[in-house]
Amino acid sequence: MKKEKLFRDAVMPFGRNKENRQFYRSLASLVIPIAIQNFITNAVNSADVLMLGYVGQTELSAVSLANQFQFLLTGLFFGISSGVTILASQYWGKKDTDSIQAVMGIAVKIAVVITAIFAIGAFAVPELLMKIYTNNAQLIQIGASYLRVIGISYLMMSFSQVYLCALRSVERAQLSTIISSAALILNVLLNAVFIFGIGGAPKLGVLGVAAATVISRTAELVLCLIDAAMGKIFRINFKVMFGTHKLLFADFLKYSIPALINDCAWTVAFSMYSSIMGHLNEDVVAASSVATTVRDLCSILCFALAAGASVLLGIEIGEGRLEDAKRDASRSCHLTLLVGILTGVVILLIRPLVSVYFHLTEAAYGYLDIMLMISAYYVVGQAMNTLLIAGIFRAGGDSRFGMICDLIVMWCISVPLGVISAFVLKLPPMAVYFVLCLDEFWKIPVVYRHYKSSRWLKDITRDFS
């Protein structure tokens, strides 16, 4: 009977239980805007892949590999943003806006340093960076030209990504979605203009995609600065934001560095997966790019649930409502499991339709079909681990467990097995892909055990009054 009640609580958000309705309303107010933002982000990525597919499979593969550096940078920002979310959401529970501003300032300073390093690398040594992922001279040349331009956009992200994360942490997820969505829509429109030469514009191909990204990132930064100047929740005080805050800086490092290491370990490992697949053949690279795009597009609600639960639980913990946070974490788990299973079913249902929209070789189509079947069950493990590690655990300030878990699983198990299967045993490409896609399932037993222990549930705020 208890299990049946938990299931009803998870799948009946508008049921008779008043607490259930309140929880799902609060969660929906965060998840829906984040899901819309994720959808538009992935739709833009899908449009990029589709439009580049019309240019040529070689261009598609080159940009896919070059964008691994954007993927790495996104992982770094996810780690920095996790530090912001962990602290800002709990301080928002206490309505301590000065501490939130200080946390933002710390994050921006760190982000500026990281993005500068990436931008310099993309401009100065793009060929060397491309050689990490492929030994194909044509892919290296095309990818390097793309990196030289898009590297400029990295610098734009150092303030905008931190600011958008802070907006979500203070329950302004709707505005965060509007700003980022406007920039992303601009990006896809400019892609079409520069790729196809719409309105008399020059057909720039790969360089057009890079230029569109730079322009849209600039627009996103401007919108963030305008909202910051308006001061809807708090008016920015630069002395507070960029002042010296030794205790908060120590807290930020304590909670964000494990999250940053965790996300870097996860992101770089995934990038290594691309490197392993990229050294097999071009058809595998193209198929993997499409499969990842489809999987990410279908999984937007899963990732939004993790992000929304992190903020909601963080606010509850900051308010001192630890039992409520524990109860709502359980509800989030049941809901995410259901959504993850449904996502896998959707991938299976649309699998026959995907090949219609992409111009690939016959061999690449064959690889893609198998990759999508593997993705159908992979998303279930990915959804649950993302919710628990990046959502629930971090809401309570526990970013260390995820760091240790991913370092061991990704770098001591998955990457070595991938290298061995590809280059030592020389298994077929799809066998290698299957081995690499086992990573989420190595984690599940230890992650679930840590969740049940409740050691992640802590109020980490300080009283500065």
XYZ file of C-alpha atoms in Angstrom:
465
model
C 0.000 0.000 0.000
C 2.853 2.384 0.817
C 4.450 1.845 -2.603
C 1.111 2.431 -4.316
C 0.695 5.724 -2.434
C 4.177 6.901 -3.437
C 3.418 6.071 -7.064
C 0.131 7.990 -6.932
C 1.939 10.953 -5.370
C 4.442 10.950 -8.222
C 2.061 10.585 -11.154
C -0.958 12.524 -9.868
C 0.267 16.092 -9.285
C -3.298 17.395 -9.219
C -4.616 14.761 -6.867
C -6.470 15.303 -3.622
C -3.409 15.703 -1.406
C -2.954 19.454 -0.815
C 0.757 19.080 -0.040
C 1.259 17.204 -3.312
C -0.475 19.941 -5.290
C 1.604 22.652 -3.621
C 4.843 20.766 -4.269
C 4.048 20.170 -7.929
C 2.936 23.770 -8.452
C 6.213 25.040 -6.970
C 8.229 22.535 -8.959
C 6.356 23.339 -12.176
C 7.015 27.082 -11.758
C 10.731 26.266 -11.964
C 10.742 23.231 -14.251
C 8.524 24.576 -17.046
C 10.661 27.669 -17.805
C 13.862 25.617 -17.523
C 12.402 22.915 -19.800
C 11.393 25.550 -22.356
C 14.890 27.011 -22.215
C 16.446 23.554 -22.591
C 14.095 22.762 -25.450
C 15.014 25.924 -27.339
C 18.720 25.307 -26.658
C 18.523 21.784 -28.023
C 16.247 22.839 -30.859
C 18.877 25.380 -31.883
C 21.552 22.698 -31.700
C 19.333 20.406 -33.776
C 18.799 23.176 -36.318
C 22.567 23.727 -36.482
C 23.110 20.026 -37.137
C 20.289 19.931 -39.727
C 21.497 23.044 -41.595
C 25.125 21.903 -41.558
C 23.917 18.538 -42.828
C 22.785 20.354 -45.973
C 26.241 21.912 -46.318
C 27.902 18.507 -46.046
C 28.652 15.577 -43.742
C 32.305 16.645 -43.455
C 31.326 20.116 -42.185
C 28.839 18.541 -39.782
C 31.510 16.232 -38.358
C 34.105 19.028 -38.086
C 31.812 21.391 -36.179
C 30.619 18.534 -33.969
C 34.205 17.825 -32.913
C 35.130 21.522 -32.577
C 32.105 22.057 -30.352
C 33.587 19.629 -27.839
C 35.411 22.680 -26.463
C 32.078 24.456 -26.065
C 30.878 21.268 -24.371
C 33.871 21.399 -22.006
C 33.216 25.055 -21.262
C 29.545 24.310 -20.631
C 30.617 21.675 -18.122
C 32.848 24.203 -16.355
C 29.994 26.692 -16.240
C 27.699 23.996 -14.910
C 30.146 23.447 -12.061
C 30.443 27.170 -11.329
C 26.670 27.574 -11.585
C 26.209 24.667 -9.192
C 28.207 26.599 -6.600
C 25.979 29.611 -7.214
C 22.795 27.517 -6.989
C 23.893 25.664 -3.845
C 24.547 28.880 -1.928
C 22.172 31.361 -3.606
C 19.061 29.176 -3.304
C 19.651 28.570 0.401
C 20.392 32.270 1.032
C 17.263 33.124 -0.942
C 15.384 30.959 1.550
C 16.696 33.378 4.179
C 16.133 36.398 1.830
C 19.795 37.422 2.276
C 20.380 39.250 -1.025
C 23.789 40.688 -0.093
C 25.205 37.193 0.288
C 23.678 36.259 -3.081
C 25.392 39.236 -4.730
C 28.699 38.291 -3.138
C 28.374 34.718 -4.404
C 27.667 36.028 -7.918
C 30.762 38.227 -7.827
C 32.972 35.324 -6.776
C 31.578 33.171 -9.596
C 32.012 35.886 -12.245
C 35.683 36.426 -11.352
C 36.382 32.692 -11.654
C 34.416 32.463 -14.920
C 36.360 35.342 -16.510
C 39.667 33.576 -15.926
C 38.413 30.252 -17.332
C 36.771 31.729 -20.443
C 39.879 33.817 -21.205
C 42.001 30.646 -21.264
C 39.545 28.911 -23.618
C 39.271 31.962 -25.892
C 43.057 32.328 -26.193
C 43.427 28.619 -26.976
C 40.681 28.714 -29.632
C 42.267 31.722 -31.348
C 45.959 30.842 -31.020
C 46.209 27.061 -31.438
C 42.904 25.740 -32.928
C 44.638 23.131 -35.122
C 46.394 21.658 -32.101
C 43.102 21.500 -30.211
C 41.352 19.774 -33.114
C 44.074 17.112 -33.251
C 42.904 15.938 -29.818
C 39.713 14.641 -31.434
C 40.677 13.615 -34.950
C 43.620 12.904 -37.245
C 41.613 13.762 -40.380
C 43.338 16.778 -42.015
C 40.149 18.110 -43.600
C 38.194 17.971 -40.330
C 41.077 19.699 -38.540
C 41.183 22.530 -41.079
C 37.428 23.186 -41.049
C 37.151 22.853 -37.266
C 40.093 25.206 -36.660
C 38.538 27.984 -38.773
C 35.327 27.583 -36.781
C 37.137 27.736 -33.422
C 38.973 30.973 -34.254
C 35.678 32.802 -34.623
C 33.518 31.170 -31.980
C 36.206 31.601 -29.304
C 35.111 35.241 -29.007
C 31.722 34.087 -27.698
C 33.335 32.306 -24.758
C 34.182 35.620 -23.090
C 30.564 36.806 -23.340
C 29.423 33.895 -21.195
C 31.439 34.743 -18.063
C 28.795 37.162 -16.732
C 25.629 36.080 -18.555
C 25.717 32.409 -17.522
C 26.334 33.239 -13.858
C 23.597 35.883 -13.907
C 21.042 33.571 -15.529
C 21.819 30.912 -12.915
C 21.300 33.453 -10.113
C 17.923 34.415 -11.606
C 16.773 30.789 -11.393
C 18.023 30.546 -7.799
C 15.873 33.509 -6.704
C 12.782 32.070 -8.433
C 12.989 34.230 -11.572
C 13.356 31.270 -13.893
C 10.841 32.781 -16.329
C 13.071 35.784 -17.065
C 16.134 33.564 -17.344
C 14.281 31.556 -19.957
C 13.145 34.645 -21.876
C 16.678 36.073 -22.082
C 18.442 32.882 -23.095
C 15.635 31.862 -25.456
C 15.717 35.212 -27.242
C 19.466 34.808 -27.776
C 19.083 31.230 -28.996
C 16.290 32.087 -31.438
C 18.466 34.900 -32.788
C 21.257 32.352 -33.156
C 19.242 29.940 -35.297
C 17.867 32.762 -37.482
C 21.363 34.099 -38.119
C 22.589 30.565 -38.829
C 20.009 30.288 -41.592
C 20.991 33.711 -42.965
C 24.730 32.974 -43.051
C 24.508 29.337 -44.175
C 21.963 29.767 -46.966
C 22.675 33.410 -47.877
C 19.154 34.627 -47.086
C 18.448 38.259 -47.965
C 21.571 38.606 -50.050
C 23.910 37.739 -47.173
C 27.110 35.872 -48.095
C 27.027 32.075 -47.767
C 29.619 31.581 -45.043
C 28.922 27.943 -44.161
C 30.790 26.883 -41.013
C 32.100 30.416 -40.396
C 28.501 31.679 -40.550
C 27.495 29.328 -37.727
C 30.360 30.678 -35.604
C 29.509 34.315 -36.383
C 25.839 33.735 -35.493
C 26.873 32.324 -32.112
C 29.079 35.347 -31.338
C 26.288 37.801 -32.190
C 23.660 35.922 -30.156
C 25.952 35.626 -27.112
C 26.542 39.378 -27.286
C 22.786 39.990 -27.342
C 22.337 37.672 -24.343
C 24.968 39.586 -22.359
C 23.328 42.930 -23.163
C 19.909 41.678 -21.986
C 21.433 40.436 -18.716
C 23.117 43.799 -18.100
C 19.846 45.645 -18.766
C 17.943 43.505 -16.258
C 20.737 43.853 -13.698
C 20.553 47.647 -14.029
C 16.771 47.587 -13.406
C 17.223 45.864 -10.005
C 13.933 43.926 -9.802
C 14.993 41.747 -6.838
C 17.995 43.745 -5.650
C 19.975 46.616 -7.083
C 23.512 45.497 -7.786
C 26.062 46.985 -5.430
C 29.504 46.523 -6.966
C 31.197 46.953 -3.588
C 29.168 44.015 -2.302
C 29.436 41.937 -5.467
C 33.157 42.347 -6.024
C 34.270 43.027 -2.467
C 36.284 40.765 -0.198
C 34.164 38.040 1.389
C 36.534 35.563 2.982
C 33.926 33.292 4.581
C 31.677 33.200 1.535
C 34.663 32.683 -0.740
C 35.726 29.750 1.425
C 32.174 28.366 1.290
C 32.008 28.847 -2.476
C 35.264 26.967 -2.933
C 34.145 24.250 -0.523
C 30.921 23.536 -2.386
C 31.675 24.652 -5.939
C 35.150 23.143 -6.412
C 33.918 19.551 -5.896
C 30.982 20.359 -8.211
C 33.378 21.922 -10.715
C 35.739 18.937 -10.558
C 32.725 16.621 -10.815
C 31.334 18.385 -13.876
C 34.763 18.705 -15.479
C 35.447 15.010 -14.887
C 32.067 14.106 -16.377
C 32.354 16.549 -19.283
C 35.953 15.715 -20.189
C 35.108 12.007 -19.982
C 32.228 12.536 -22.402
C 34.589 14.510 -24.587
C 36.967 11.540 -24.452
C 34.089 9.355 -25.614
C 33.842 11.640 -28.668
C 37.596 11.439 -29.147
C 37.468 7.627 -29.049
C 34.587 7.511 -31.524
C 36.220 10.228 -33.653
C 39.273 8.051 -34.224
C 37.139 5.198 -35.598
C 35.651 6.738 -38.753
C 33.749 9.772 -40.038
C 30.443 7.875 -40.326
C 30.542 7.075 -36.617
C 31.215 10.747 -35.778
C 28.258 11.949 -37.847
C 25.889 9.300 -36.442
C 26.997 10.010 -32.884
C 26.423 13.741 -33.381
C 22.847 13.133 -34.536
C 22.126 10.527 -31.826
C 23.389 12.880 -29.088
C 21.274 15.713 -30.487
C 18.125 13.551 -30.522
C 18.803 12.151 -27.034
C 19.414 15.603 -25.552
C 16.305 17.009 -27.205
C 14.156 14.198 -25.818
C 15.703 14.474 -22.332
C 15.019 18.155 -21.698
C 12.321 17.505 -19.104
C 14.600 15.123 -17.172
C 17.348 17.748 -16.868
C 14.823 20.469 -16.052
C 13.457 18.352 -13.192
C 16.962 18.072 -11.720
C 17.585 21.833 -12.000
C 14.158 22.739 -10.599
C 14.400 20.279 -7.717
C 17.837 21.641 -6.792
C 16.506 25.184 -6.404
C 13.260 24.175 -4.679
C 14.974 21.880 -2.168
C 17.715 24.446 -1.558
C 15.126 27.087 -0.652
C 13.359 24.674 1.709
C 16.654 23.781 3.402
C 17.589 27.477 3.712
C 14.218 28.080 5.395
C 14.997 25.282 7.859
C 12.335 22.905 6.491
C 14.533 19.813 6.382
C 11.747 17.239 6.645
C 9.842 18.942 3.820
C 13.002 18.838 1.703
C 13.458 15.123 2.409
C 9.843 14.374 1.480
C 9.992 16.459 -1.707
C 13.259 14.808 -2.729
C 11.436 11.460 -2.669
C 8.628 12.854 -4.805
C 11.173 14.205 -7.282
C 12.772 10.763 -7.586
C 9.511 9.006 -8.380
C 8.507 11.645 -10.911
C 11.926 11.623 -12.619
C 11.927 7.822 -12.915
C 8.551 7.950 -14.643
C 9.641 10.750 -16.977
C 12.907 8.929 -17.774
C 11.046 5.772 -18.815
C 8.629 7.759 -20.978
C 11.590 9.544 -22.589
C 13.103 6.202 -23.573
C 9.807 5.141 -25.129
C 9.662 8.394 -27.134
C 13.175 7.789 -28.521
C 12.144 4.314 -29.673
C 8.971 5.655 -31.286
C 10.688 8.418 -33.254
C 13.706 6.287 -34.250
C 12.331 5.445 -37.727
C 11.639 9.141 -38.409
C 15.052 10.566 -37.453
C 16.884 9.381 -40.566
C 14.425 11.301 -42.775
C 15.747 14.671 -41.583
C 19.508 14.081 -41.863
C 21.629 13.539 -44.952
C 24.042 10.774 -43.936
C 25.759 7.900 -45.682
C 24.175 4.457 -45.584
C 26.787 3.275 -43.070
C 26.090 6.278 -40.820
C 22.343 5.552 -40.940
C 23.059 2.017 -39.736
C 25.149 3.286 -36.826
C 22.521 5.884 -35.932
C 19.744 3.307 -35.679
C 21.696 1.246 -33.131
C 22.801 4.343 -31.181
C 19.202 5.450 -30.750
C 18.196 2.016 -29.420
C 20.991 2.210 -26.857
C 19.969 5.790 -25.989
C 16.425 4.621 -25.199
C 17.529 2.865 -22.009
C 20.547 5.087 -21.330
C 18.328 8.127 -20.663
C 16.658 6.405 -17.673
C 19.934 5.999 -15.790
C 21.086 9.448 -16.873
C 17.864 11.079 -15.633
C 18.052 9.496 -12.174
C 21.760 10.138 -11.658
C 21.446 13.750 -12.812
C 18.570 14.373 -10.410
C 20.366 12.799 -7.454
C 23.952 13.986 -7.995
C 23.414 17.389 -9.615
C 20.019 18.156 -8.095
C 19.165 16.654 -4.715
C 22.656 16.174 -3.268
C 23.846 19.642 -4.272
C 20.705 21.265 -2.887
C 21.960 20.147 0.523
C 25.530 21.269 -0.148
C 26.807 17.765 -0.883
C 28.873 18.132 -4.042
C 31.776 15.982 -2.834
C 30.013 12.630 -3.240
C 29.230 13.229 -6.911
C 32.825 14.268 -7.551
C 34.225 11.044 -6.088
C 31.591 8.919 -7.822
C 32.172 10.340 -11.292
C 35.969 10.378 -10.978
C 35.963 6.675 -10.184
C 33.238 5.573 -12.611
C 34.161 7.746 -15.586
C 37.951 7.713 -15.359
C 38.715 4.390 -13.682
C 36.051 2.315 -15.443
C 34.323 3.849 -18.489
C 37.151 5.672 -20.289
C 39.694 2.825 -19.837
C 37.126 0.261 -21.017
C 36.332 2.444 -24.031
C 40.021 2.784 -24.961
C 40.634 -0.943 -24.517
C 37.554 -1.957 -26.507
C 38.351 0.455 -29.370
C 42.133 0.315 -29.714
C 43.284 -2.882 -27.997
C 40.471 -5.345 -28.652
C 39.443 -3.417 -31.806
C 35.771 -4.210 -31.292
C 33.175 -3.027 -33.845
C 32.165 0.648 -33.455
C 28.742 -0.157 -32.012
C 30.239 -2.493 -29.413
C 32.522 0.375 -28.357
C 29.521 2.720 -28.166
C 27.632 0.201 -26.016
C 30.573 -0.083 -23.593
C 30.815 3.706 -23.291
C 27.068 3.961 -22.593
C 27.286 1.748 -19.496
C 28.683 4.581 -17.366
C 25.374 5.679 -15.801
C 24.552 2.136 -14.709
C 27.846 1.626 -12.858
C 26.803 4.546 -10.617
C 23.245 3.623 -9.689
C 23.847 1.281 -6.669
C 26.197 3.655 -4.795
C 24.208 6.773 -5.681
C 20.963 5.244 -4.416
C 22.625 4.094 -1.194
C 23.953 7.607 -0.523
C 20.521 9.102 -1.176
C 18.854 6.774 1.342
C 21.429 7.695 4.014
C 20.249 11.381 3.994
C 23.821 12.527 4.668
C 23.348 15.096 1.884
C 20.677 17.024 3.820
C 22.367 20.089 5.435
C 21.733 23.808 5.946
C 25.032 25.426 4.871
C 24.119 29.124 5.224
C 25.761 31.574 7.639
C 24.169 34.304 9.712
C 25.911 37.599 8.820
C 23.457 39.826 10.706
